[in-house]
Short mmCIF file of C-alpha atoms and ligand atoms in Angstrom, two decimals:
data_model
loop_
_atom_site.label_atom_id
_atom_site.label_comp_id
_atom_site.label_asym_id
_atom_site.label_seq_id
_atom_site.Cartn_x
_atom_site.Cartn_y
_atom_site.Cartn_z
CA MET A 1 -0.04 0.07 0.01
CA LEU A 2 1.07 3.01 -0.87
CA ALA A 3 1.35 6.11 1.50
CA ARG A 4 -1.36 8.54 1.66
CA ARG A 5 -0.85 11.71 0.67
CA LEU A 6 -2.56 14.25 3.07
CA ALA A 7 -2.88 18.27 3.11
CA ALA A 8 -1.96 20.54 5.62
CA ASP A 9 -5.30 21.73 6.13
CA ALA A 10 -7.54 21.39 9.36
CA ALA A 11 -8.88 18.10 7.57
CA GLY A 12 -5.45 16.90 6.83
CA ILE A 13 -3.95 17.74 10.20
CA ALA A 14 -6.94 15.86 12.27
CA GLU A 15 -6.55 12.58 10.03
CA ALA A 16 -2.87 12.24 10.20
CA ALA A 17 -3.43 12.79 14.28
CA ARG A 18 -5.60 10.50 14.23
CA LEU A 19 -3.82 7.63 12.21
CA LEU A 20 -0.71 8.34 14.64
CA ARG A 21 -3.58 7.70 18.16
CA ALA A 22 -4.52 4.30 15.87
CA GLY A 23 -0.75 3.23 15.94
CA ASP A 24 0.05 3.74 12.29
CA LEU A 25 3.35 5.84 11.34
CA VAL A 26 2.91 9.34 9.71
CA ALA A 27 5.17 11.55 8.38
CA PHE A 28 5.10 15.02 9.09
CA GLY A 29 7.47 18.18 7.76
CA THR A 30 9.19 20.39 10.19
CA GLU A 31 11.05 23.25 10.16
CA THR A 32 14.56 21.07 9.99
CA VAL A 33 13.11 17.81 7.97
CA TYR A 34 10.38 15.23 7.65
CA GLY A 35 9.81 13.11 10.51
CA LEU A 36 8.77 9.55 10.42
CA GLY A 37 5.83 9.77 13.63
CA ALA A 38 4.59 7.19 15.55
CA ASP A 39 2.89 7.45 18.99
CA ALA A 40 5.99 7.50 21.17
CA THR A 41 4.38 5.84 24.22
CA ASN A 42 3.02 2.52 22.00
CA ALA A 43 6.13 0.06 21.58
CA ASP A 44 4.78 -1.66 19.06
CA ALA A 45 3.85 1.57 16.84
CA VAL A 46 7.79 2.97 17.58
CA ALA A 47 9.27 -0.92 16.80
CA ARG A 48 7.46 0.23 13.46
CA ILE A 49 9.49 2.93 12.78
CA PHE A 50 12.61 1.10 13.62
CA ALA A 51 11.32 -1.42 11.00
CA ALA A 52 10.62 0.59 8.53
CA LYS A 53 13.61 2.48 8.37
CA GLY A 54 15.83 0.08 9.06
CA ARG A 55 17.77 1.79 11.98
CA PRO A 56 19.37 -0.22 14.56
CA HIS A 57 17.61 -0.83 17.74
CA PHE A 58 20.17 0.96 20.01
CA ASN A 59 19.65 4.37 18.23
CA PRO A 60 16.86 6.61 20.49
CA LEU A 61 14.23 8.79 19.03
CA ILE A 62 13.63 11.94 19.75
CA CYS A 63 10.21 12.86 20.86
CA HIS A 64 8.31 15.97 19.94
CA TYR A 65 6.06 18.14 21.81
CA PRO A 66 3.78 20.94 20.61
CA THR A 67 5.02 22.90 24.05
CA ALA A 68 7.87 22.97 26.40
CA GLU A 69 5.50 22.60 29.16
CA ALA A 70 4.33 19.38 27.45
CA ALA A 71 7.86 18.30 27.36
CA PHE A 72 8.71 18.91 30.74
CA ALA A 73 6.44 16.45 31.51
CA ASP A 74 8.69 13.17 29.95
CA VAL A 75 11.89 14.89 31.57
CA VAL A 76 13.38 16.46 34.07
CA PRO A 77 14.70 19.98 33.46
CA ASN A 78 17.54 21.60 34.87
CA PRO A 79 18.15 25.63 34.84
CA ALA A 80 19.96 25.59 31.67
CA ALA A 81 17.16 23.42 29.90
CA ARG A 82 14.93 26.27 30.89
CA THR A 83 17.08 28.93 29.54
CA LEU A 84 17.30 27.00 26.10
CA ALA A 85 13.15 26.32 25.99
CA ALA A 86 12.51 29.93 26.63
CA ALA A 87 15.22 30.97 24.19
CA CYS A 88 14.71 28.53 21.60
CA TRP A 89 11.76 26.84 21.79
CA PRO A 90 9.77 26.05 19.44
CA GLY A 91 12.49 25.54 17.18
CA PRO A 92 15.45 23.65 15.93
CA LEU A 93 16.84 22.36 18.83
CA THR A 94 16.94 18.96 21.04
CA LEU A 95 17.44 18.25 24.82
CA VAL A 96 18.86 15.54 26.03
CA LEU A 97 17.49 15.37 29.83
CA PRO A 98 17.21 12.18 32.43
CA ARG A 99 13.70 10.53 31.91
CA ARG A 100 10.84 10.71 34.21
CA PRO A 101 10.46 7.56 35.69
CA ASP A 102 6.84 7.74 35.61
CA SER A 103 6.79 8.83 31.82
CA ALA A 104 4.21 7.12 29.75
CA VAL A 105 6.41 7.51 26.69
CA ALA A 106 7.96 3.62 25.57
CA LEU A 107 11.00 2.23 26.35
CA LEU A 108 12.07 1.68 23.15
CA THR A 109 11.73 4.63 22.50
CA GLY A 110 14.81 5.97 24.08
CA ALA A 111 16.53 2.55 23.48
CA GLY A 112 16.23 2.02 26.93
CA LEU A 113 18.63 4.55 27.96
CA ASP A 114 17.28 6.77 31.11
CA SER A 115 17.86 9.81 29.21
CA LEU A 116 15.26 11.03 26.15
CA ALA A 117 15.61 13.57 23.76
CA VAL A 118 12.57 15.97 23.80
CA ARG A 119 11.97 18.72 21.36
CA VAL A 120 9.22 21.13 20.32
CA PRO A 121 9.09 22.14 16.59
CA ALA A 122 8.11 25.05 15.71
CA HIS A 123 6.36 24.30 11.80
CA ALA A 124 2.56 25.36 12.59
CA THR A 125 1.57 22.40 10.61
CA ALA A 126 3.93 20.10 12.56
CA ARG A 127 2.39 22.26 16.34
CA ALA A 128 -1.05 21.27 15.52
CA LEU A 129 -0.55 17.97 14.59
CA LEU A 130 1.00 17.33 17.84
CA SER A 131 -1.36 19.59 19.70
CA ALA A 132 -4.53 16.61 18.00
CA VAL A 133 -2.55 13.89 18.75
CA GLY A 134 -2.14 14.95 22.51
CA ARG A 135 0.56 12.35 23.10
CA PRO A 136 4.33 12.20 22.89
CA VAL A 137 5.23 11.64 19.05
CA ALA A 138 8.48 10.14 18.49
CA ALA A 139 9.89 11.21 14.94
CA PRO A 140 13.21 10.80 13.07
CA SER A 141 13.86 11.86 9.87
CA ALA A 142 12.13 10.14 7.43
CA ASN A 143 14.64 8.60 5.36
CA ARG A 144 15.87 5.05 5.08
CA SER A 145 18.69 4.44 7.71
CA GLY A 146 22.08 5.84 6.44
CA HIS A 147 20.17 7.76 3.68
CA VAL A 148 20.27 11.64 2.92
CA SER A 149 17.13 13.00 5.04
CA PRO A 150 13.84 14.19 3.66
CA THR A 151 12.80 18.13 3.06
CA SER A 152 9.96 17.45 1.04
CA ALA A 153 6.82 15.03 0.90
CA ALA A 154 8.02 13.94 -2.54
CA ASP A 155 11.03 12.82 -0.97
CA VAL A 156 9.83 10.84 1.72
CA ALA A 157 7.34 9.17 -0.74
CA ALA A 158 10.77 7.66 -2.68
CA GLU A 159 12.30 7.31 0.57
CA LEU A 160 9.55 5.03 2.72
CA GLY A 161 6.16 5.36 0.62
CA ASP A 162 5.45 1.98 0.18
CA ARG A 163 5.95 1.38 4.75
CA ILE A 164 3.68 3.99 5.89
CA ALA A 165 0.50 4.99 6.23
CA ALA A 166 0.05 8.63 5.38
CA ILE A 167 2.52 12.05 4.63
CA LEU A 168 1.24 15.10 5.67
CA ASP A 169 2.60 17.60 3.30
CA SER A 170 3.04 20.94 4.58
CA GLY A 171 5.86 21.92 1.39
CA PRO A 172 9.44 22.48 1.62
CA CYS A 173 11.22 22.53 5.32
CA THR A 174 13.02 25.79 5.72
CA VAL A 175 15.99 25.09 8.02
CA GLY A 176 16.82 22.11 5.70
CA VAL A 177 19.54 20.31 8.41
CA GLU A 178 18.40 18.49 11.20
CA SER A 179 17.88 20.11 14.79
CA THR A 180 20.95 20.71 17.01
CA VAL A 181 20.94 18.23 19.48
CA LEU A 182 22.50 19.16 22.95
CA ASP A 183 23.06 16.59 26.03
CA LEU A 184 21.91 18.57 29.27
CA CYS A 185 22.34 15.32 31.84
CA GLY A 186 25.72 17.03 32.83
CA PRO A 187 27.52 19.63 31.48
CA PRO A 188 26.40 20.62 28.45
CA ALA A 189 27.73 18.79 25.22
CA LEU A 190 26.50 19.16 21.83
CA LEU A 191 26.14 15.87 20.14
CA ARG A 192 25.02 16.91 16.68
CA PRO A 193 25.42 20.19 15.24
CA GLY A 194 22.12 21.65 13.53
CA GLY A 195 19.49 24.51 13.09
CA VAL A 196 20.59 26.29 16.23
CA THR A 197 24.50 27.25 15.79
CA ALA A 198 26.50 26.69 18.39
CA GLU A 199 27.28 31.06 18.68
CA THR A 200 23.76 31.22 19.80
CA LEU A 201 24.05 28.40 22.36
CA ALA A 202 27.72 29.59 23.44
CA ALA A 203 25.95 33.53 24.19
CA LEU A 204 23.24 31.70 25.79
CA LEU A 205 25.03 29.18 27.80
CA GLY A 206 28.55 29.87 27.65
CA GLN A 207 31.10 27.91 25.85
CA LEU A 208 30.35 24.40 25.30
CA GLY A 209 32.29 21.00 25.20
CA ARG A 210 31.26 18.75 22.40
CA GLY A 211 30.21 14.89 23.13
CA GLY A 212 33.75 13.25 24.20
CA GLY A 213 35.27 10.95 22.51
CA ALA A 214 33.06 8.01 22.21
CA ILE A 215 29.90 8.13 20.40
CA ARG A 216 27.50 9.76 22.39
CA ALA A 217 24.88 10.08 21.07
CA PRO A 218 24.64 6.74 19.43
CA GLY A 219 23.40 7.83 15.99
CA MET A 220 26.21 10.11 15.15
CA LEU A 221 28.33 6.79 13.82
CA GLU A 222 30.49 8.04 11.20
CA SER A 223 29.33 7.47 7.82
CA HIS A 224 25.38 8.93 7.53
CA TYR A 225 23.48 11.17 4.78
CA ALA A 226 24.77 9.42 2.21
CA PRO A 227 24.19 9.95 -1.73
CA GLU A 228 24.89 6.97 -3.99
CA ALA A 229 27.64 8.78 -5.54
CA THR A 230 30.97 9.48 -4.01
CA LEU A 231 31.31 12.65 -2.38
CA ARG A 232 34.85 14.70 -2.63
CA LEU A 233 35.04 17.13 -0.40
CA ASN A 234 36.48 20.87 -0.03
CA ALA A 235 36.73 20.65 -4.00
CA ALA A 236 39.18 23.66 -5.16
CA SER A 237 38.91 22.32 -8.62
CA VAL A 238 36.52 20.24 -10.79
CA ALA A 239 37.51 17.03 -12.71
CA CYS A 240 36.32 17.27 -16.07
CA ASN A 241 33.40 14.01 -15.49
CA GLU A 242 32.51 15.39 -11.24
CA ALA A 243 29.55 17.36 -10.53
CA VAL A 244 29.57 20.02 -8.21
CA LEU A 245 28.16 20.59 -5.03
CA ALA A 246 28.30 25.13 -5.38
CA PHE A 247 28.69 27.57 -2.21
CA GLY A 248 29.51 31.15 -3.97
CA PRO A 249 31.08 31.50 -7.56
CA VAL A 250 30.64 28.13 -9.42
CA LEU A 251 34.37 26.21 -9.66
CA PRO A 252 35.64 26.98 -13.49
CA GLY A 253 34.88 24.26 -15.90
CA ALA A 254 31.85 22.47 -13.94
CA ALA A 255 29.42 21.55 -16.47
CA THR A 256 26.61 20.10 -13.69
CA TYR A 257 26.36 21.86 -10.83
CA ILE A 258 23.94 22.29 -7.82
CA GLN A 259 24.39 25.74 -6.20
CA LEU A 260 23.59 26.18 -2.71
CA SER A 261 24.02 29.72 -2.22
CA ALA A 262 25.17 31.66 -4.72
CA SER A 263 25.77 34.58 -2.31
CA GLY A 264 27.69 32.76 0.04
CA ASP A 265 24.97 32.39 3.26
CA THR A 266 25.41 29.43 5.08
CA THR A 267 21.39 29.84 6.01
CA GLU A 268 20.00 29.34 2.02
CA ALA A 269 22.70 26.70 1.89
CA ALA A 270 21.20 24.73 4.61
CA ALA A 271 17.99 24.93 3.23
CA ASN A 272 18.99 23.65 0.04
CA LEU A 273 21.74 21.06 0.89
CA PHE A 274 19.62 17.49 1.31
CA ALA A 275 17.34 18.41 -1.96
CA GLY A 276 21.12 19.44 -3.52
CA LEU A 277 22.29 16.10 -2.64
CA ARG A 278 19.24 14.60 -4.15
CA ALA A 279 19.12 16.36 -7.07
CA LEU A 280 23.10 15.63 -7.89
CA ASP A 281 22.43 12.67 -7.48
CA ALA A 282 19.97 12.10 -9.99
CA LEU A 283 22.39 14.07 -12.50
CA VAL A 284 25.55 11.53 -11.63
CA ARG A 285 23.68 8.22 -12.31
CA GLN A 286 21.77 10.08 -15.59
CA ARG A 287 25.07 11.38 -17.28
CA GLY A 288 27.61 8.92 -15.93
CA LEU A 289 29.06 11.02 -14.21
CA SER A 290 32.37 9.82 -11.79
CA GLY A 291 30.98 11.95 -8.28
CA ILE A 292 30.48 14.93 -6.51
CA ALA A 293 33.02 17.41 -5.68
CA ALA A 294 31.95 20.01 -2.67
CA MET A 295 33.05 23.19 -2.86
CA PRO A 296 34.37 24.23 0.90
CA ILE A 297 31.92 26.24 3.38
CA PRO A 298 32.75 28.00 6.37
CA GLU A 299 31.96 26.34 10.00
CA THR A 300 30.39 29.32 10.75
CA GLY A 301 26.71 29.57 11.33
CA LEU A 302 24.91 26.39 10.22
CA GLY A 303 28.04 26.00 7.83
CA ALA A 304 29.52 23.91 10.90
CA ALA A 305 25.59 21.49 10.64
CA ILE A 306 25.94 22.01 6.98
CA ASN A 307 29.84 20.64 7.09
CA ASP A 308 29.13 17.99 9.79
CA ARG A 309 26.42 16.37 7.23
CA LEU A 310 28.97 16.55 4.03
CA ARG A 311 31.92 14.97 6.40
CA ARG A 312 29.34 11.89 7.00
CA ALA A 313 28.09 11.53 3.58
CA ALA A 314 31.17 11.36 2.32
CA ALA A 315 32.83 9.27 5.55
CA PRO A 316 33.67 5.60 3.55
CA ARG A 317 30.32 3.12 3.57
CA PRO A 318 30.41 -0.08 5.37
CA PRO A 319 29.57 -2.88 3.49
CA THR A 320 26.22 -3.63 2.48
CA ALA A 321 23.97 -4.87 4.55
CA SER A 322 24.59 -3.42 8.02
CA PRO A 323 22.85 -0.26 8.05
CA ALA A 324 25.05 2.91 7.47
CA ASP A 325 24.60 4.74 10.54
CA ALA A 326 21.42 5.25 12.65
CA GLY A 327 19.51 8.35 11.57
O1 TXA B 401 15.17 18.29 13.02
C1 TXA B 401 15.88 16.60 13.83
O2 TXA B 401 15.77 16.41 14.92
C2 TXA B 401 14.27 15.43 12.94
C3 TXA B 401 13.14 16.03 12.94
C4 TXA B 401 12.50 15.11 12.37
O3 TXA B 401 12.47 16.56 14.33
N1 TXA B 401 14.50 14.27 13.56
C5 TXA B 401 15.74 13.82 13.89
O4 TXA B 401 15.54 12.23 14.27
O5 TXA B 401 16.70 14.03 13.20
P1 TXA B 401 16.94 11.60 14.38
O6 TXA B 401 16.70 10.36 14.65
O7 TXA B 401 17.38 11.28 12.62
O8 TXA B 401 17.85 12.27 14.76
C6 TXA B 401 18.38 12.18 16.20
C7 TXA B 401 19.36 11.92 16.76
C8 TXA B 401 20.48 10.74 16.65
O9 TXA B 401 21.84 10.87 16.55
C9 TXA B 401 19.92 9.89 18.46
O10 TXA B 401 21.20 9.09 18.49
C10 TXA B 401 19.88 11.39 19.36
O11 TXA B 401 19.41 12.55 17.88
N2 TXA B 401 19.28 11.08 20.24
C11 TXA B 401 18.08 10.50 20.03
N3 TXA B 401 17.96 10.53 21.43
C12 TXA B 401 19.09 10.40 22.16
C13 TXA B 401 19.63 10.30 23.91
N4 TXA B 401 18.50 9.65 24.65
N5 TXA B 401 20.83 10.32 24.17
C14 TXA B 401 21.55 10.87 22.99
N6 TXA B 401 21.37 10.70 21.86
C15 TXA B 401 20.21 10.63 21.12
MG1 MG B 402 18.32 10.64 10.97
#
């Protein structure tokens, strides 16, 4: 059965909420990327998220809420969490906090950890959906594990269209990279750069640590966000049979390219990143090119999140069958 496409109007939102409450999988747009949603309190529904994505069960999911108050009913906030919630929610920030022992969220949602990742997305349709569901909604990015995250309903249909009940189509995602994941169980530690910049977090909390040498976010394995084509980073020149992921003035000699931001704006580039990788992948296939050369992008603003995704997309792929990563 192919996923139904629901419009982002009152009837579509009500139907998406009904399906989620009934235990079905529904993809929905947020400001970052499309999420693959399930009722986070329903272990069977959550198990079907892992199955649909081919995601390893050790990789925990983010729970989504319409308000900070609802989120803090499932986790124990500390002063830093309250500061960030007031400044950044609703928005592209995920906080990892100690899970409340009486939380109704299924243990599988958090992969059995005693912490839980919570987020209040900014997208109006997503918030209306979350309010209508009235329960926490577990949602990883709506791609097959290891693939590029989807930023449109059409991308979701291509990734998971035959595995889920419905897609709530709220148009293209405006931020374009996933939320920033911040661990607040101890001293604040950045687990994944994302839509809220490190500069913003530092202004609110002071300088941050990185999540240590070990993989602290279980999903942050090396290879991820991977297009089919091979990806070469920080390209200063282009070979005749390469496609180019451009940022600013295009490299001389690039016959096939996708522009992330002609003016060199990292916010615009983030919004175009995943759709650009998908489009280049298709061009490489159609034109029989050797791979993708990505031009350098500065580490400032959303550039840190873009470079993180590009490094993972370029990382050596694991042998087939075992999922490349996890998100
Ligand atoms: O923007 C986003 O965050 C999107 C939209 C749909 O909200 N969601 C998303 O989910 O990107 P996902 O599953 O693709 O990435 C979630 C990341 C993973 O790296 C996971 O390991 C980490 O968050 N994570 C989740 N729960 C955690 C926990 N309790 N402790 C540490 N890391 C956690
Ligand atoms: Mg993901």
